[in-house]
PDB file of C-alpha atoms in Angstrom:
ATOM      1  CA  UNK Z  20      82.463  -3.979 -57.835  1.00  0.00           C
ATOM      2  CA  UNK Z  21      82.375  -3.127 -54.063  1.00  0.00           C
ATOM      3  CA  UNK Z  22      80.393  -5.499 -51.812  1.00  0.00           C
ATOM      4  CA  UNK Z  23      78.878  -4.836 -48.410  1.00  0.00           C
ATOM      5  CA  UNK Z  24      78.606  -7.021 -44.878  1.00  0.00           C
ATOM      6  CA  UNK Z  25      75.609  -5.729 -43.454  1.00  0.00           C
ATOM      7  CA  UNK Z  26      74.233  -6.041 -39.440  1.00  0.00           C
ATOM      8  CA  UNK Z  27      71.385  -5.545 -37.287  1.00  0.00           C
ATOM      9  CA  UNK Z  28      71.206  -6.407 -33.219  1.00  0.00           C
ATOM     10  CA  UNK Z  29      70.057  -5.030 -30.445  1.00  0.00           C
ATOM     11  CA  UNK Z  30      72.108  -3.861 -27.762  1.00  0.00           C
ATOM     12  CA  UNK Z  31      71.716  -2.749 -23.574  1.00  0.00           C
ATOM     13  CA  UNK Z  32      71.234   0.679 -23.995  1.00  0.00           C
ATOM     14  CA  UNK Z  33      73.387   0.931 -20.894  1.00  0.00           C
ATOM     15  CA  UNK Z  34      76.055  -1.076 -23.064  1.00  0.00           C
ATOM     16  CA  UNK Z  35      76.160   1.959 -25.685  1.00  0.00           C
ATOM     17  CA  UNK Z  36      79.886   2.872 -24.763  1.00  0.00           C
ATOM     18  CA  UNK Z  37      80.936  -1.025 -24.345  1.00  0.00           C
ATOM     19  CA  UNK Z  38      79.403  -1.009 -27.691  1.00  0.00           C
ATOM     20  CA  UNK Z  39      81.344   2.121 -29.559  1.00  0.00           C
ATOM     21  CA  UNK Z  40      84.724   0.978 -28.174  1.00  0.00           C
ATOM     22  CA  UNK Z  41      84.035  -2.633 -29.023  1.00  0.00           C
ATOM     23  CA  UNK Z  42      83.121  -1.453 -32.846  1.00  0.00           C
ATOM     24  CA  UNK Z  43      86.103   1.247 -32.741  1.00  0.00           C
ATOM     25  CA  UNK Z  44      88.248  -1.373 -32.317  1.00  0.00           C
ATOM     26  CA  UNK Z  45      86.920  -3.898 -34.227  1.00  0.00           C
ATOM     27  CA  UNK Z  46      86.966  -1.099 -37.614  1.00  0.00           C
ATOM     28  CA  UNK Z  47      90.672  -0.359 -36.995  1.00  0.00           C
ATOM     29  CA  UNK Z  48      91.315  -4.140 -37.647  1.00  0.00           C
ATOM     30  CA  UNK Z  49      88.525  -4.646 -40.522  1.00  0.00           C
ATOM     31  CA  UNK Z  50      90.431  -2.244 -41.772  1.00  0.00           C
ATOM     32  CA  UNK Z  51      93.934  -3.709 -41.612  1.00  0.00           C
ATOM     33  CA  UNK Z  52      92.137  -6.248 -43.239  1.00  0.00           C
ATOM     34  CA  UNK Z  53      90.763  -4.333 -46.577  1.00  0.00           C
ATOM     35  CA  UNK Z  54      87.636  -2.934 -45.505  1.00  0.00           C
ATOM     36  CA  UNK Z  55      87.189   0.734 -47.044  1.00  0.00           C
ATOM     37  CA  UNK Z  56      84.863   1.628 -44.387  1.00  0.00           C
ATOM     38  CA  UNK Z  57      83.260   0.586 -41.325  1.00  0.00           C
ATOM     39  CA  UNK Z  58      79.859   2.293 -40.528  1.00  0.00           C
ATOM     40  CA  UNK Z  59      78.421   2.010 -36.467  1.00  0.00           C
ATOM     41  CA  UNK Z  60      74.930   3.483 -36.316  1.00  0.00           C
ATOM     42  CA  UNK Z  61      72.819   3.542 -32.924  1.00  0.00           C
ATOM     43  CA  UNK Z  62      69.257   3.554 -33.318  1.00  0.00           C
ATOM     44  CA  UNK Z  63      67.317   6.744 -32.578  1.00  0.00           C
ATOM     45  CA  UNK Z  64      64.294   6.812 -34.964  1.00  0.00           C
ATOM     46  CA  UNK Z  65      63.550   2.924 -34.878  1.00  0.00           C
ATOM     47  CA  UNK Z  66      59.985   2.316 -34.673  1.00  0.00           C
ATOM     48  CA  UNK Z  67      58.241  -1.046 -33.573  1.00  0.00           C
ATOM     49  CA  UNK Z  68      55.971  -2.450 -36.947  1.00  0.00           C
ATOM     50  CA  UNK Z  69      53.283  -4.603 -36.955  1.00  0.00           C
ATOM     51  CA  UNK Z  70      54.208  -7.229 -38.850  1.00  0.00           C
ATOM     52  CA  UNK Z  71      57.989  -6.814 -39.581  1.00  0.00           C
ATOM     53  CA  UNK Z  72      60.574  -4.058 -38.232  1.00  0.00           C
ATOM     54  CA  UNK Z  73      64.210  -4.440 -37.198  1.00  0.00           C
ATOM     55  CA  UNK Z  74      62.941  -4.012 -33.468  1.00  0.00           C
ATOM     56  CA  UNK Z  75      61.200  -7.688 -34.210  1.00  0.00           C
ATOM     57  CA  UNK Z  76      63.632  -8.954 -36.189  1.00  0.00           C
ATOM     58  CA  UNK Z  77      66.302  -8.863 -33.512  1.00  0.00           C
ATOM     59  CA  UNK Z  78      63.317  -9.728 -30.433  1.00  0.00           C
ATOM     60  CA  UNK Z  79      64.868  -5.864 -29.371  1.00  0.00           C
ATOM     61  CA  UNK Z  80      63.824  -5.959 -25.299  1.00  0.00           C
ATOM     62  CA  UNK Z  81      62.470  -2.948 -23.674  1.00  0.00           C
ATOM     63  CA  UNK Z  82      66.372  -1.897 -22.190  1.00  0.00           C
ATOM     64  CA  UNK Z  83      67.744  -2.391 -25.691  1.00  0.00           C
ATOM     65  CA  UNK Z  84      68.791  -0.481 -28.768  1.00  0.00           C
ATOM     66  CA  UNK Z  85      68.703  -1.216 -32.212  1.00  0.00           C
ATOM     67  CA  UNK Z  86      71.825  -0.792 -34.099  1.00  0.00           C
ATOM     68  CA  UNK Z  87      72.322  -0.746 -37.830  1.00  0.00           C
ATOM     69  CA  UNK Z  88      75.870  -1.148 -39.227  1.00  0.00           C
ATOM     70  CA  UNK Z  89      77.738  -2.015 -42.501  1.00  0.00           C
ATOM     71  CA  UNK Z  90      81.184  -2.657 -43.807  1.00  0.00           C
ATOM     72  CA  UNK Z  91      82.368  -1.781 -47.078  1.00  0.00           C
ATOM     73  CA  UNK Z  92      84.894  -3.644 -49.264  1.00  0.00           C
ATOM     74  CA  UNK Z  93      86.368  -2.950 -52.735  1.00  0.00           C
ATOM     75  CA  UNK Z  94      84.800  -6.657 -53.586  1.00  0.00           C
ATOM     76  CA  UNK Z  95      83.401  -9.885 -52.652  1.00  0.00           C
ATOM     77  CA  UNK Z  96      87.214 -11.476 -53.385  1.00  0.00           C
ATOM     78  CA  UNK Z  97      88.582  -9.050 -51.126  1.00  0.00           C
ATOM     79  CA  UNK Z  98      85.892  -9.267 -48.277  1.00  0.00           C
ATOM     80  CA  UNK Z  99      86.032 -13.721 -48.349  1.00  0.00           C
ATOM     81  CA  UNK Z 100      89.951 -13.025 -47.687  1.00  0.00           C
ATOM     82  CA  UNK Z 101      89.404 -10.129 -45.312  1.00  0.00           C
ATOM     83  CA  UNK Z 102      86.780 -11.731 -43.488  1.00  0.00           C
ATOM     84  CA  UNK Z 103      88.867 -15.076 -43.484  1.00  0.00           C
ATOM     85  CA  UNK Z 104      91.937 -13.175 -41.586  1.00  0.00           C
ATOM     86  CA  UNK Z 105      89.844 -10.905 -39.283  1.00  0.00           C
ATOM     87  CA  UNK Z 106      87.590 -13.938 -37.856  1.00  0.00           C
ATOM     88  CA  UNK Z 107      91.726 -15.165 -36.962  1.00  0.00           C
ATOM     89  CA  UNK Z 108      92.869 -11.612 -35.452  1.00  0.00           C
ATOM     90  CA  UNK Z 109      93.224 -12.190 -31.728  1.00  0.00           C
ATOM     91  CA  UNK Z 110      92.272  -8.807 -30.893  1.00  0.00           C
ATOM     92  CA  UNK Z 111      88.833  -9.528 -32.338  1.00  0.00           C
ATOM     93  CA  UNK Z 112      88.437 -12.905 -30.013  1.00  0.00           C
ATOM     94  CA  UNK Z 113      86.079 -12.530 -27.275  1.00  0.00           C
ATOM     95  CA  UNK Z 114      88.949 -12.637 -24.444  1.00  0.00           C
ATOM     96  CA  UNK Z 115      90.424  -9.584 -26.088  1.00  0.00           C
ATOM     97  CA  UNK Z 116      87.349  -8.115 -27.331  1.00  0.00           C
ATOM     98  CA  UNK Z 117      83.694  -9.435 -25.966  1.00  0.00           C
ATOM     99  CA  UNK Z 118      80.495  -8.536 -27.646  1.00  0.00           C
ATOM    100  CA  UNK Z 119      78.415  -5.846 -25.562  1.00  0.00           C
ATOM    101  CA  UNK Z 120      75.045  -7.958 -27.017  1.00  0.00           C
ATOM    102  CA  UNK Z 121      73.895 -10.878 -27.563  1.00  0.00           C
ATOM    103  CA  UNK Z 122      75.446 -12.059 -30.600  1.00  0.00           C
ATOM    104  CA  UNK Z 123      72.726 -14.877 -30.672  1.00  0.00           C
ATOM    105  CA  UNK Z 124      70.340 -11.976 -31.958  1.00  0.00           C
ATOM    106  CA  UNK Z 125      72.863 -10.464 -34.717  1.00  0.00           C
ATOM    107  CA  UNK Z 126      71.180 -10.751 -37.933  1.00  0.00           C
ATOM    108  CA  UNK Z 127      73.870 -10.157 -40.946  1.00  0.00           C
ATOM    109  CA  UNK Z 128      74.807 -10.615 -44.690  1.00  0.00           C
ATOM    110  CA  UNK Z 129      76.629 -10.168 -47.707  1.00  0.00           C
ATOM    111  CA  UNK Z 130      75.478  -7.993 -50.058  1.00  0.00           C
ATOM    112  CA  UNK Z 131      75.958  -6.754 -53.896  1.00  0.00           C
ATOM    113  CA  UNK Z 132      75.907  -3.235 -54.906  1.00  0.00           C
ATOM    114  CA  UNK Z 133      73.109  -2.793 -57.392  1.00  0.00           C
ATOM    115  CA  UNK Z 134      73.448   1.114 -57.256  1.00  0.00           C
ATOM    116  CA  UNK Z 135      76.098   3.521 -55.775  1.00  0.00           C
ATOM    117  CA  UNK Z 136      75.633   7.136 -57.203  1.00  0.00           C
TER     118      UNK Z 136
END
């Protein structure tokens, strides 16, 4: 059954190219890896809540954007090895590739698919 990485963080909206070449690349190699897709969403309908909201949840700062994105991978097997190998790819290492955003602030897990239709 296919599993999914999920991740929320908030990013300098100046940073929003950094950010889509910085995800580009990293997809190519999640990829290489055996991800089946690599989904990089930029917040434009992301309101603020009152008691919970992914603006809160990532302590989003006026100059920042939320972003929303998710991995897919034929299963939880093949995402522990993939994950395993890409953490080790130096062209995901922050030398080669540094994180537009505060990575302190990137809220993320592993999830089971309960429904695909």
């Amino acid at each position: 059954m296919t599993y999914v990485d999920g991740f929320v963080a908030a990013v300098p909206t100046a940073n929003k190219e950094a950010f889509r070449q910085h995800a580009d690349k990293a997809a190519e190699v999640f990829k290489e890896h055996g991800a089946l897709q690599v989904i990089e969403c930029w917040g434009d309908d992301v309101p603020d809540g009152e008691v919970t909201s992914f603006p809160m949840a990532v302590k989003r700062e006026p100059n920042e954007t939320v972003i929303f994105s998710w991995i897919l991978w034929p299963s939880r097997d093949v995402r522990n090895q993939g994950m395993e190998t890409v953490m080790a790819d130096p062209r995901l290492q922050p030398e080669s590739n540094p994180m537009p955003f505060d990575g302190k602030r990137l809220i993320y897990g592993g999830f089971e698919v309960l429904v695909d239709r």
